[in-house]
Every structure is written in C-alpha cells, then in structure tokens.
XYZ file of C-alpha atoms in Angstrom:
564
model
C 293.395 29.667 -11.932
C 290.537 29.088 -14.535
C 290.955 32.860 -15.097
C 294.539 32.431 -16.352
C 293.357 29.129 -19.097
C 291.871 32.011 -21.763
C 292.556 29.546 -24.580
C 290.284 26.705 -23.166
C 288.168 25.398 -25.992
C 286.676 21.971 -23.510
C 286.151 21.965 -19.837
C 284.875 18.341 -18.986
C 284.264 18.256 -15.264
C 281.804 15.141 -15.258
C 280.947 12.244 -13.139
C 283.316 13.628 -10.010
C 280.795 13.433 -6.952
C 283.124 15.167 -4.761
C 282.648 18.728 -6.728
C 280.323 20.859 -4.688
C 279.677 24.216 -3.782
C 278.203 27.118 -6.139
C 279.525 26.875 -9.687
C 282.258 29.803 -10.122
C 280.970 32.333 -12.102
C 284.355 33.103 -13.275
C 283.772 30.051 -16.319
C 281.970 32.497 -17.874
C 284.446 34.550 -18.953
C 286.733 32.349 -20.376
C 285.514 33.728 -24.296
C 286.884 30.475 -25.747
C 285.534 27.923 -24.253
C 283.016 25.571 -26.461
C 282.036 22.794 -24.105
C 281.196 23.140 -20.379
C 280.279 20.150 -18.886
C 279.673 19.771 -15.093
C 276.860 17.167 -14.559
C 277.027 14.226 -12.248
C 278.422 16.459 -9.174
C 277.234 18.078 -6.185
C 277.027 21.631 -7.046
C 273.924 23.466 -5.225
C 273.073 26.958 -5.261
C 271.730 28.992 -8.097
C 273.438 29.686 -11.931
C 273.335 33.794 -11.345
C 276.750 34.015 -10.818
C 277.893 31.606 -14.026
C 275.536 33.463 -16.380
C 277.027 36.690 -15.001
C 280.066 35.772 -16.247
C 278.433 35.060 -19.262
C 276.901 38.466 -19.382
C 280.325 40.457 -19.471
C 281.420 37.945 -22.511
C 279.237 38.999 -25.511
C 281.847 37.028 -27.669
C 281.362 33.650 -25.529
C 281.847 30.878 -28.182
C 279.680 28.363 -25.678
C 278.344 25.674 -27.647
C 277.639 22.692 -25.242
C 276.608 23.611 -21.902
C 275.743 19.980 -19.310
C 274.789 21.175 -15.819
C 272.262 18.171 -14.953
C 272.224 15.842 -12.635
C 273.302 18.212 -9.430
C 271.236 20.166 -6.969
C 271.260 23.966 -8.739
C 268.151 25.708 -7.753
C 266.288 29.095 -8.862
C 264.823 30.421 -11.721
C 266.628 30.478 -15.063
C 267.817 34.000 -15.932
C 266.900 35.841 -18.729
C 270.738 36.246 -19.733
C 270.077 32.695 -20.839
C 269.481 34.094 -24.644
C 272.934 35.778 -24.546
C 274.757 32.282 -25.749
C 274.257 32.557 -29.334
C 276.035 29.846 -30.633
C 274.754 27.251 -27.880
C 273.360 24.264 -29.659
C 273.453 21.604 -26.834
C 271.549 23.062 -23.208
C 271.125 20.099 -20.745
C 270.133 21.219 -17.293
C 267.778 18.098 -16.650
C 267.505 16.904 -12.720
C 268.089 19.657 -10.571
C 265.933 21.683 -8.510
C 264.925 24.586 -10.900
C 261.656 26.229 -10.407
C 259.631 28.765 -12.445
C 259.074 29.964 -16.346
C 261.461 29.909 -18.872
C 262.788 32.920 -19.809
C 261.386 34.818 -22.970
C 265.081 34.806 -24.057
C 265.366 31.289 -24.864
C 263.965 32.618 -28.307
C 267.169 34.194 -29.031
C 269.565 30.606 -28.925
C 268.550 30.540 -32.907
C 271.471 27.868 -32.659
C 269.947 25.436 -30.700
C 269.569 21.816 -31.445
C 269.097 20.169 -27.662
C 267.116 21.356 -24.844
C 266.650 19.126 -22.172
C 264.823 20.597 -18.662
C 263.758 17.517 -17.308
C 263.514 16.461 -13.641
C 262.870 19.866 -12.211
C 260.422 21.325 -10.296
C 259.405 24.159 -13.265
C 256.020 25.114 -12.263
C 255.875 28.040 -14.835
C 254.838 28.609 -18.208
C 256.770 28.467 -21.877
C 256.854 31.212 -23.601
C 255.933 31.532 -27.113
C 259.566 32.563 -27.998
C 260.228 28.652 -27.680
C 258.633 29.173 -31.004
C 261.283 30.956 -32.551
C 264.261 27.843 -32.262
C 264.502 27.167 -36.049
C 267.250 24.502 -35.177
C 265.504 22.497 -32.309
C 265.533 18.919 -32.932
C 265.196 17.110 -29.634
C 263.164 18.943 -26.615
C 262.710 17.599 -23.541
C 260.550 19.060 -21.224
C 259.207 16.346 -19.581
C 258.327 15.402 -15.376
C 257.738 19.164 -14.225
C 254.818 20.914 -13.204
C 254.040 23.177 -16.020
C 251.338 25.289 -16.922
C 249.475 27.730 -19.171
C 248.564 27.392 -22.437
C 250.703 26.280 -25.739
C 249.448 28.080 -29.052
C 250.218 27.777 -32.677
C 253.171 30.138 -31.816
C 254.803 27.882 -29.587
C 255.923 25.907 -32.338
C 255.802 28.290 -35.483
C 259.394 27.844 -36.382
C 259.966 24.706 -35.556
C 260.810 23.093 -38.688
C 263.426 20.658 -37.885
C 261.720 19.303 -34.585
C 261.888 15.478 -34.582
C 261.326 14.678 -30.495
C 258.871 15.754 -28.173
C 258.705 14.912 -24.391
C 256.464 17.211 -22.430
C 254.762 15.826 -18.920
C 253.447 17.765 -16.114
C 251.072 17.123 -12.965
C 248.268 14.674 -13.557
C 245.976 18.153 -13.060
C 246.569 18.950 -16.624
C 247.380 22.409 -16.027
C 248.758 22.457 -19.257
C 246.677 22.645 -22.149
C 247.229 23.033 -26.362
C 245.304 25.083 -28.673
C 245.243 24.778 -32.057
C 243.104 25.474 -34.979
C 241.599 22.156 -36.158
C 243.148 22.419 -39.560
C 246.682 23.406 -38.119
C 249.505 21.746 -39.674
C 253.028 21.794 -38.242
C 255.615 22.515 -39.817
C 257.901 19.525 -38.197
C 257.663 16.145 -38.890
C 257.955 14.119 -35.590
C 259.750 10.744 -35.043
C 258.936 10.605 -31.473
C 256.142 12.063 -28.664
C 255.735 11.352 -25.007
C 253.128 13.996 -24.162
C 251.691 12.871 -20.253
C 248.974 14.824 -18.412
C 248.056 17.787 -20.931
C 245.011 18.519 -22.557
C 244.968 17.982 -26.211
C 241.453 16.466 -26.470
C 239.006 15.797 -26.221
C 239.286 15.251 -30.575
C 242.244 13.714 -31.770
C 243.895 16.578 -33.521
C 244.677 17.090 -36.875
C 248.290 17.957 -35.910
C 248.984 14.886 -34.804
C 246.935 12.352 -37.205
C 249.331 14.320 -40.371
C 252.407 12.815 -37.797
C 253.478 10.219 -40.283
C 256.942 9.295 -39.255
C 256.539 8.164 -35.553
C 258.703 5.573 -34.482
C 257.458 6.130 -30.581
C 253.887 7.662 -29.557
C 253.339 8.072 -25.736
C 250.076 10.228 -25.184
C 248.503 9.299 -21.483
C 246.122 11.397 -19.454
C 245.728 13.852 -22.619
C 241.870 14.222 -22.661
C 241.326 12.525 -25.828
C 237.578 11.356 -25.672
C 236.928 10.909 -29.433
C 237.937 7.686 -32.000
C 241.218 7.539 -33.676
C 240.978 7.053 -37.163
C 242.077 3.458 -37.920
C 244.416 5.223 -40.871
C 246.654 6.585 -38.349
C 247.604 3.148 -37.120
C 248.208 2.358 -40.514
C 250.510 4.953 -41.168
C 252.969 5.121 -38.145
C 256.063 4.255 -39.191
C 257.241 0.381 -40.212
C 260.318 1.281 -37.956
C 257.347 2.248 -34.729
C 258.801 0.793 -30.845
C 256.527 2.221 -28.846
C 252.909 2.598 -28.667
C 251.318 3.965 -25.737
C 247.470 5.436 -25.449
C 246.472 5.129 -22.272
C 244.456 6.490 -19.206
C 241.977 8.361 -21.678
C 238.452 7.754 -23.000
C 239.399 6.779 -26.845
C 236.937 4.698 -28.156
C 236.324 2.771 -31.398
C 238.178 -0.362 -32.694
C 241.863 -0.908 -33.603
C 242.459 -2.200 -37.363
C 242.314 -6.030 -36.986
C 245.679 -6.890 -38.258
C 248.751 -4.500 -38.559
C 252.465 -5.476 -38.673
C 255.535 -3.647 -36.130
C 257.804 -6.035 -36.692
C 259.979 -3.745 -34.671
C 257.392 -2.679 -31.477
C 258.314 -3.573 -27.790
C 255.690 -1.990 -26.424
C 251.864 -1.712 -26.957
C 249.711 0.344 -23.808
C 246.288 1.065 -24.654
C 244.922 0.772 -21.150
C 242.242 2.676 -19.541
C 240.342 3.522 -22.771
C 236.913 2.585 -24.348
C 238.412 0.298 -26.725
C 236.345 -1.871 -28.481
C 236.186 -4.780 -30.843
C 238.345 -7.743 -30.810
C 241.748 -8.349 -29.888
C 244.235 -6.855 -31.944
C 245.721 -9.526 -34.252
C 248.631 -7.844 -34.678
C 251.630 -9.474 -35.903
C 254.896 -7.850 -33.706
C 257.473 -8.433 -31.591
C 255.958 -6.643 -28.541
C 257.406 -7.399 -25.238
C 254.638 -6.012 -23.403
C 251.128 -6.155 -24.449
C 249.215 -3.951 -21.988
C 244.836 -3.457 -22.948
C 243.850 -3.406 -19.218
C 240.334 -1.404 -18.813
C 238.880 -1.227 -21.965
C 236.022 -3.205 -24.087
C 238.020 -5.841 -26.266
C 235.830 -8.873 -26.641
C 235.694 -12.112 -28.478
C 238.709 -14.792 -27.864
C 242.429 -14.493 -27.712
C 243.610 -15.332 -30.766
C 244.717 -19.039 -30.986
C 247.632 -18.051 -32.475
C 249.071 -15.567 -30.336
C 252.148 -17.496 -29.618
C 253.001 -16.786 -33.435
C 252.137 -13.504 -33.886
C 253.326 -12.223 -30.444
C 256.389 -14.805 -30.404
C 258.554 -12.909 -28.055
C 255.585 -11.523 -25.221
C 256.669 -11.178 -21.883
C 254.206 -9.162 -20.002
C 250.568 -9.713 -21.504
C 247.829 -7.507 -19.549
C 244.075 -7.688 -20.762
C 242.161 -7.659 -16.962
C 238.905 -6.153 -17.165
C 237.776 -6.745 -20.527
C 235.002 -8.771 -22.302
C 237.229 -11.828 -23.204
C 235.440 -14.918 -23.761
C 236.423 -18.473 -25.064
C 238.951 -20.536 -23.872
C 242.855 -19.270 -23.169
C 244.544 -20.751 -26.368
C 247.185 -23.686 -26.361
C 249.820 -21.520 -28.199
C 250.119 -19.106 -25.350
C 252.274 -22.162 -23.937
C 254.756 -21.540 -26.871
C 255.939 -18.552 -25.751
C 259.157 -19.462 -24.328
C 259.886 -15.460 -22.459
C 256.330 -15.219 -20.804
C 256.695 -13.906 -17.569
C 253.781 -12.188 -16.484
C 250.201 -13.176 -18.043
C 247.152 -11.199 -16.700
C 243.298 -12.047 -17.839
C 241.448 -11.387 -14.646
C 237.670 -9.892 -15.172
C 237.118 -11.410 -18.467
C 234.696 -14.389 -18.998
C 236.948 -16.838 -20.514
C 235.870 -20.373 -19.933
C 236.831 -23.886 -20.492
C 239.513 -25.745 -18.683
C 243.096 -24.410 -18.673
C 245.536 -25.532 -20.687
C 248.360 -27.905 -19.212
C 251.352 -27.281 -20.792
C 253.011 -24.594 -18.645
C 256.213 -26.358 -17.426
C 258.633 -25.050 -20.187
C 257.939 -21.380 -19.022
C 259.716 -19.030 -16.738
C 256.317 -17.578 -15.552
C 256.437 -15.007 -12.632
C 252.693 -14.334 -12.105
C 249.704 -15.749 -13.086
C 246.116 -13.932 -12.138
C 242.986 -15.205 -14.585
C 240.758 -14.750 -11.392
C 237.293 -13.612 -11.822
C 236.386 -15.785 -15.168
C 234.523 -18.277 -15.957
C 237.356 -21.204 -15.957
C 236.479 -25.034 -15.421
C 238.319 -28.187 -14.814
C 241.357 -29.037 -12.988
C 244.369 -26.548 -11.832
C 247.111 -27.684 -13.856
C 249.110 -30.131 -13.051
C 251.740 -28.484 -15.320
C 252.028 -24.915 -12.940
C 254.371 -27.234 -10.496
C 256.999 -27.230 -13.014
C 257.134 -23.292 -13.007
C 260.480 -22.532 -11.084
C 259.796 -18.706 -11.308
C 256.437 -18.923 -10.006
C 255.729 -16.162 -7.122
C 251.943 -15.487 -7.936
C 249.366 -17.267 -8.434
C 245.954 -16.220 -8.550
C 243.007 -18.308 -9.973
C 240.517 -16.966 -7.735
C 236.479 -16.460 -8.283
C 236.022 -19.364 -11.270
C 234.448 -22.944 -11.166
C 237.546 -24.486 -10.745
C 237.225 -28.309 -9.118
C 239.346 -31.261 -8.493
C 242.280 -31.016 -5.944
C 245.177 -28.211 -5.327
C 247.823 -30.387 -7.545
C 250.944 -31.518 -5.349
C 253.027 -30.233 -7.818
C 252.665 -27.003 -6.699
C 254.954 -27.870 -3.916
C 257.982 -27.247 -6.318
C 257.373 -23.260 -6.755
C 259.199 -22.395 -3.490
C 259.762 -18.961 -4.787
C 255.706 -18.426 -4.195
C 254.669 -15.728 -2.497
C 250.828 -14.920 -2.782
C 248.593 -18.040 -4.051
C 244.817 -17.651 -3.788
C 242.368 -20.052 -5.252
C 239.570 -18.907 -3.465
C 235.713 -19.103 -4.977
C 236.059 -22.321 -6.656
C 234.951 -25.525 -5.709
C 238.190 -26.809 -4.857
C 238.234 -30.274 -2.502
C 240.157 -32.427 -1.026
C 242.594 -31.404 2.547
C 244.543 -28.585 2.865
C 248.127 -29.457 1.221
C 250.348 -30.199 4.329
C 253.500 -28.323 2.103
C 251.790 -25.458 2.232
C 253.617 -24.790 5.906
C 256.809 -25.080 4.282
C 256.472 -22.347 1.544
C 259.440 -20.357 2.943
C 258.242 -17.301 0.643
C 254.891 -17.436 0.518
C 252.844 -14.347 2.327
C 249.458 -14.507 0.873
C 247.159 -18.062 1.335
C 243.617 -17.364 -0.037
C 241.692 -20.590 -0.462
C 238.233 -19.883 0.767
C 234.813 -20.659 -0.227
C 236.136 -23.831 -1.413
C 234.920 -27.472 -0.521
C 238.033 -28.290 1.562
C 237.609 -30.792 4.250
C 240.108 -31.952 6.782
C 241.855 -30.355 9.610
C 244.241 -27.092 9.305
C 247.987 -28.829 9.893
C 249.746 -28.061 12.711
C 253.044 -29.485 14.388
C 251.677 -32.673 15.444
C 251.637 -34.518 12.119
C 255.279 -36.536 11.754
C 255.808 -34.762 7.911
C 255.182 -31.552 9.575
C 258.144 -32.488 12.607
C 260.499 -34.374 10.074
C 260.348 -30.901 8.094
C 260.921 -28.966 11.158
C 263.891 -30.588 11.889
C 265.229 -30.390 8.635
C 264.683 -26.203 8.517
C 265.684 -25.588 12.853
C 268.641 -27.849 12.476
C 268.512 -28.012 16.446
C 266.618 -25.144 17.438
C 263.467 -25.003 19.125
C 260.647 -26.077 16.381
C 258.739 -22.626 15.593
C 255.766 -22.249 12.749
C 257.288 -19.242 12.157
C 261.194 -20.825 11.009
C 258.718 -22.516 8.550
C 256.187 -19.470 6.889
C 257.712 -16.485 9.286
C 256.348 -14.485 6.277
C 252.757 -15.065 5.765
C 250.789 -12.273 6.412
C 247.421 -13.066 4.818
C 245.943 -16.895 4.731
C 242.162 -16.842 4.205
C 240.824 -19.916 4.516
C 237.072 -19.131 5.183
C 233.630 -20.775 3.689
C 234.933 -24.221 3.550
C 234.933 -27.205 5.653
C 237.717 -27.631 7.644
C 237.680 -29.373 11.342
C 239.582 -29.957 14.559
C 241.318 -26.891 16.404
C 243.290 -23.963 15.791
C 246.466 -24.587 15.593
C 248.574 -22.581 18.715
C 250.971 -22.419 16.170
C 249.888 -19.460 14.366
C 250.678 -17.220 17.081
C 253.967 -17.770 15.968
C 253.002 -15.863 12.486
C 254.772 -12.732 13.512
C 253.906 -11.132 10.435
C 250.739 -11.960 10.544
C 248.172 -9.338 9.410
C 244.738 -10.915 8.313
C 243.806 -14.247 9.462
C 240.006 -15.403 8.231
C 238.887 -19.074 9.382
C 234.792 -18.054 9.155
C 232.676 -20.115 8.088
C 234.074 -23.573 8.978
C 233.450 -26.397 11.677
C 236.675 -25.387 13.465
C 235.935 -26.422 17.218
C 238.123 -26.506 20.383
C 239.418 -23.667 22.088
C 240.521 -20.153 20.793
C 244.346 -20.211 21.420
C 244.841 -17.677 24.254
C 247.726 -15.844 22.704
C 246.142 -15.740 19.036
C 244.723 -11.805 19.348
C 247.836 -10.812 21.018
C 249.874 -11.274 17.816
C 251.112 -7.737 17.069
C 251.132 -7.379 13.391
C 247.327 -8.439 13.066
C 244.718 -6.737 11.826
C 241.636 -8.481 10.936
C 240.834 -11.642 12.396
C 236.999 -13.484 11.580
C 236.848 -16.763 13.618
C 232.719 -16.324 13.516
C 230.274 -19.249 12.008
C 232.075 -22.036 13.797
C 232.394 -24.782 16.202
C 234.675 -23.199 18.454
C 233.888 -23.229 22.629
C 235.488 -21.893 25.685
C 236.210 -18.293 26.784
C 237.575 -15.361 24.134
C 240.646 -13.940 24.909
C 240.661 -10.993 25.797
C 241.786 -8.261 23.000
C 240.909 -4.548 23.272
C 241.914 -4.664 19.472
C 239.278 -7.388 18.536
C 236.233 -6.393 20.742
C 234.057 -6.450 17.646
C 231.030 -9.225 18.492
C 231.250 -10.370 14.822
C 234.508 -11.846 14.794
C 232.880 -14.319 17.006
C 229.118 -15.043 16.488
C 228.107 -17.988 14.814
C 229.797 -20.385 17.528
C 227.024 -20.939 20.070
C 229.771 -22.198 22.871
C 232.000 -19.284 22.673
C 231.215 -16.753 26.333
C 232.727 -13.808 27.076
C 233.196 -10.316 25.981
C 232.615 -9.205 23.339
C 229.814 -11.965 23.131
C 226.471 -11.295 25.266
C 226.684 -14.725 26.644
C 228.833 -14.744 29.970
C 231.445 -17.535 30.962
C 230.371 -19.334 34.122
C 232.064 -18.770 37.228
C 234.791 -21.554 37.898
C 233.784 -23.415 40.516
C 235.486 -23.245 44.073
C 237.953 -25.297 45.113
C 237.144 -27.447 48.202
C-alpha cells in the first residue's frame, strides 16, 4: 500500500510499540518523502533492505531519517552517502555494530548525526571530515576505536556539540599537531575514555564558547592553564574533569552563575578549595589534593548545593556554620580529610539524606540537632574523637538505614530504640566506650514496642529490625548474654561482638542463621559448648573466651555425667 502513497512528503510512525518485524524496504522508494520517522518500536533485523530501496531512488528527497530506539542490527551500508539532502540521521539505541561507512562523507547536507547506544566497535573514517554542515554529533557509549587525525574534523566549520565515549580501554585515541586550531567553535564536549593527553591540547584551551565540558578518563596528566577557566563561557552548566591525573590549582574565585554541576574528581588537584561563587547543584572534588578549610561562607557562594563530595582530600579546620544555611543539602561527604573541632548543631532545618565525615579529626558531641533530620538514611561519623553519648534524638530518623559511629570514644548504653529502626541495615558502633548490656526482649520498653509493631502476633526481633544485615558492635564494653533474639535477624550477614565482656552461653541456633557470613564472638566472657557450624569452624571466631570447649577450640567439653 505504501507503494501506491508516491506523493508522501511525512511518514511519522513513532512511539507505536506494537510495530515489529524488518523495516520494508519498499519506503525507500517513495522519491517524495522528506521525513521518515520510525523510532520507539520494535523493529529488529538489519536496514539492507530500506537502503536498497534507497539505492534504486537517486532522486530520494529524504531529509529526516529517526530509526532509534528499536532493535536493528548490522553494519551500516555504504549506500548510506546516497541521501544527499539528509540533514537529520538519528539511529541512536539499537544494536549496530562495526565502522562507519566512508560514505558518510558524501551527506554534505548534514546537520544531526546521532549513533549513540550501539555496540559500534569500528573506526570513523576521515570522510566524517568532509560534513561542512554538522552541528551536533553524537557518537557517544560505543566501543570505538582507531585513531582521529586533523582530517577527521577538517571541514567542520559549523560544529558546535561533541559527544564521543567508548570503552574505558581507550582504544580510541586523537592526534593532533600541538599548534592545531579547529576550525569550529564548540559550545559543548562530553569526550569519555579517549586519549587526548597526556598535555592539555591546544585545540581545546582556544575552545572559548563552552557552555558544557565533560572530559573523563582522557589521559590528561599535565596542568590546565588557570586562563581556560577564566574563559569558558559566563553561560557554562557543566563542568566535569575527572578520573585523570591533572594537576595544579584552580583560580581561587570564578563566577558560573549559571553551573549545576562541578566534577573534578580523581585528579591531582591542588591548592585550596575553590571559592567559587555559582549555583552548582553538585559539587563533586573527591580524590584529589585540595587543602586548607571550607570556606566559611559556602552557604553564600554555593546557596543552592545539594550533593557536596570532597572525601579524600587534605581538608583541615573546622566544617563551617553556614553549611547549615543551605536549605536543599541532601548529600554532604568529607570523609578522609582532617577537619577538626566539634560539629556544628544546627542541622534540623535540612532535608539531609546522608551524612559520612568519617575518618577526620572531629571532637565534641554528635549533634543533638541530626534527630531533627526527617530524610536521614545515612549516617556515618566513624574513625574521629567523637565523645559524649549517641543523642536520643536520633530516634526520630526512622528512615535510617546504615549508622556507624564506630572509632570514637562514644559512652554511655547502647540506645534501646535502636531495635526499633524499622529501616535500618547497617549498626557499626565499635571501638567505642559503651557499657551496658546488648537489649533484648526482656526489657518492658522493648515488649510494650513489640506489641505495638505484632499487633497480636507472636513477638519476633525480626518484626522489629527484619532488615539489619550488618551491626558491629566490637571493642567496647558491653555485658550480660547474647541475646537468642538475633537468630531471628534473617538477613543477617555480619555480626561482630569481639572484644567485649559478653558472657553466658552462645545461643545454639546463632551460626545456623542462613544469610550470615562473618561472625567474631572471640575476646570475651562467653562459656559453654560452640555450636556446631561447618560454616564457622574457624578457631578465631572464638579464642579469647577461656570457658568456651569444643570444636573448633582445642579445649574439649567434658563428658555429661551419667544419669543414676
């Protein structure tokens, strides 16, 4: 029927899931049409027998041609360079493999090329060179390879978007001259896993109109001259240069008023932290050399920060008041630093998500303040000279799910509402100074709670914290028994009590609990016979509690005695 529609200008076949099959090649002859569009569809197969079509129609008028988003497969055929007036190709996620062909030089109309999401494991040619009119190419998450020259982009005057990623191999590499100047000006490069280091080329420092700069995993090894910063755009939204070895300092203060997005992790960045005045939503400097303090007055010149990553850095100093002030924090992220000084309490107006400023130097109290976080899933102070007691206002955040405050010198009991964190998966608390007993079923809070969460039922730990799977508790000093309630931890996959004076028996079903892994009940008070476990026959989960007998322990249980 197609055959008999000669006069069709627009065929816009979109967005209907229930086309599949091969395309017909028959589209191809219809010498009128402008705009083929057939993405978001189940079509599978190869393009042969569309471009065959194409083939017998040297006057096809094609302009706009939209096959992605369907499962084609093959190589592209070289009768691609037969639609001379195509200025829009899309054939992004689909399954094509291979180079593309030589030909492509020949579409002297296009404007668009978009190959994305395939599985291209080819080369480019250097006829790619030859598209006068490309503006926006997008060549990006394929596995390409070769080598792009000078040629690749001779012609390319009007070129204003780049997106090329491969493999993280970096099969694909760029050579240039290091005086070569293009002859586009770019507004926008995501270049991921190539190698166009280790300098920082001159092509790309004479890129003065970038509005968006992703280059990770591109071998750069060298500095980048602080000019360059200077000289992106006013208009600049994203800045990403990460998962290299740049080194050198950033200029100390710049202004993006419009930039969401600053990644410069996984460099050898040095100096102190950027001062710079934006609008950034994420800040992300994990893995590099910053040093010196956060800038007291980050909650003015970062006002609307949501995700702030600087872990394994040289940080020092205290974390500023002003972070406080940022009303859409959500994620902050300072661990390995050596920050110091007591943390600020003034957290309750935030919707904070996750905390982790382990590994510093912090002092003073946990504040009282984190208890008035209603977003709060993680929170991880671990590893700092933290004292005083866990604050009961923690008890609010029943959306946590990992807390560990290990490595401190934490006192007082362990909370009792720590049972009744319905969320929470991860406990870490040791090498503390807790004292007290682990709580158990038999305290009256503990039932009353129960009660309240069984309605009825039989009282289980597990209807209480069925999802911990981690609580570390060792190196403090904790007494009285295990609880038998732990067994009922079904998702229970490390369990660490060491170094405590736990005593009583080991409960007999405790190393039967499937989902375990590692279990360390050693350096304690503990007596009787060990269960027996094929799964934890190590002797060390055990020594260090001189009335323990029984494999895997040397020391054998004595014989009951007979009855008489």
């Amino acid at each position: 029927e197609f055959a008999n529609l000669k006069n069709l200008q627009v065929l816009d076949l979109s967005d209907n899931l229930n086309l599949e099959g091969q395309i017909p090649g028959l589209l191809g002859n219809l010498s009128k049409l402008q705009l083929l569009d057939l993405s978001a569809n189940n079509f599978h197969g190869d393009i042969y027998g569309l471009f065959s079509g194409f083939s017998s129609n040297p006057n096809s008028k094609l302009e706009s041609l939209d096959l992605s988003s369907n499962s084609l497969t093959g190589e592209l055929p070289e009768s691609l360079g037969l639609l001379k007036h195509l200025q829009h190709l899309d054939l992004s996620s689909n399954s094509f493999w291979g180079s593309i062909p030589s030909s492509i030089g020949s579409l002297s109309a296009l404007r668009v090329l978009d190959l994305s999401y395939n599985t291209m494991n080819g080369t480019i040619p250097e006829s790619l060179g030859q598209l006068s009119g490309l503006v926006d190419m997008n060549l990006m998450a394929n596995s390409w390879k070769g080598i792009l020259k000078e040629t690749h982009f001779m012609n390319l005057r009007k070129l204003q978007h780049v997106r090329l990623t491969t493999e993280p191999t970096r099969s694909l590499a760029f050579s240039a001259s290091h005086g070569w100047f293009p002859p586009f000006k770019l507004k926008s490069i995501q270049l991921e896993n190539c190698m166009i280091g280790p300098s920082f080329p001159v092509w790309l420092q004479v890129q003065n109109k970038l509005t968006s700069v992703v280059l990770k995993n591109v071998s750069i090894s060298d500095t980048i001259p602080g000019k360059w910063f200077s000289q992106l755009s006013a208009q600049l939204t994203y800045l990403v240069l990460s998962q290299d070895q740049i080194r050198g300092e950033l200029p100390r203060h710049l202004n993006y008023p419009y930039l969401n997005l600053i990644d410069l992790s996984y460099n050898n960045f040095e100096g102190p932290f950027p001062s710079w005045s934006t609008n950034a939503t994420d800040v992300i400097l994990d893995e590099n050399s910053f040093s010196g303090p956060i800038p007291e007055n980050i909650g003015a010149l970062m006002p609307r920060l949501q995700k702030l990553y600087v872990s394994r850095n040289h940080l020092s100093g205290r974390i500023p008041p002003s972070m406080c002030d940022i009303e859409g924090l959500n994620i902050i992220s300072l661990r390995n630093n050596k920050l110091s000084g007591e943390l600020p309490n003034c957290w309750h107006r935030l919707m904070l998500w996750g905390i982790d400023i382990s590994n510093n130097s912090l002092t003073g109290n946990i504040p009282n303040s984190f208890g008035f976080l209603p977003s709060l899933s993680v929170l991880l102070l671990s590893n700092n000279n933290l004292d005083g007691e866990i604050p009961s206002s923690l008890r609010n955040c029943t959306g946590l799910t990992s807390m560990d405050l290990g490595g401190n010198k934490i006192s007082g009991s362990l909370p009792l509402w720590v049972q009744y964190m319905s969320s929470l998966f991860m406990l870490r608390l040791s090498s503390n100074l807790l004292s007290g007993s682990i709580p158990d079923q038999g305290s009256e809070v503990f039932q009353r709670l129960i009660r309240e969460v069984t309605r009825g039922r039989d009282p289980e730990y597990s209807n209480v914290v069925a999802n911990v799977n981690s609580i570390e508790l060792s190196g403090n000093n904790l007494t009285g028994e295990i609880p038998y309630e732990m067994t009922n931890l079904l998702a229970l996959r490390i369990l660490d009590l060491s170094h405590n004076h736990l005593s009583g028996a080991i409960p007999k079903s405790l190393t039967s609990v499937a989902s375990l892994t590692r279990l360390n009940l050693s350096y304690n008070n503990l007596s009787g016979s060990i269960p027996f476990s094929p799964r934890f026959n190590d002797s060390s989960i055990y020594e260090g509690n001189p009335l323990l007998c029984g494999a895997p322990l040397p020391t054998k249980c004595p014989l009951p005695r007979p009855r008489k």
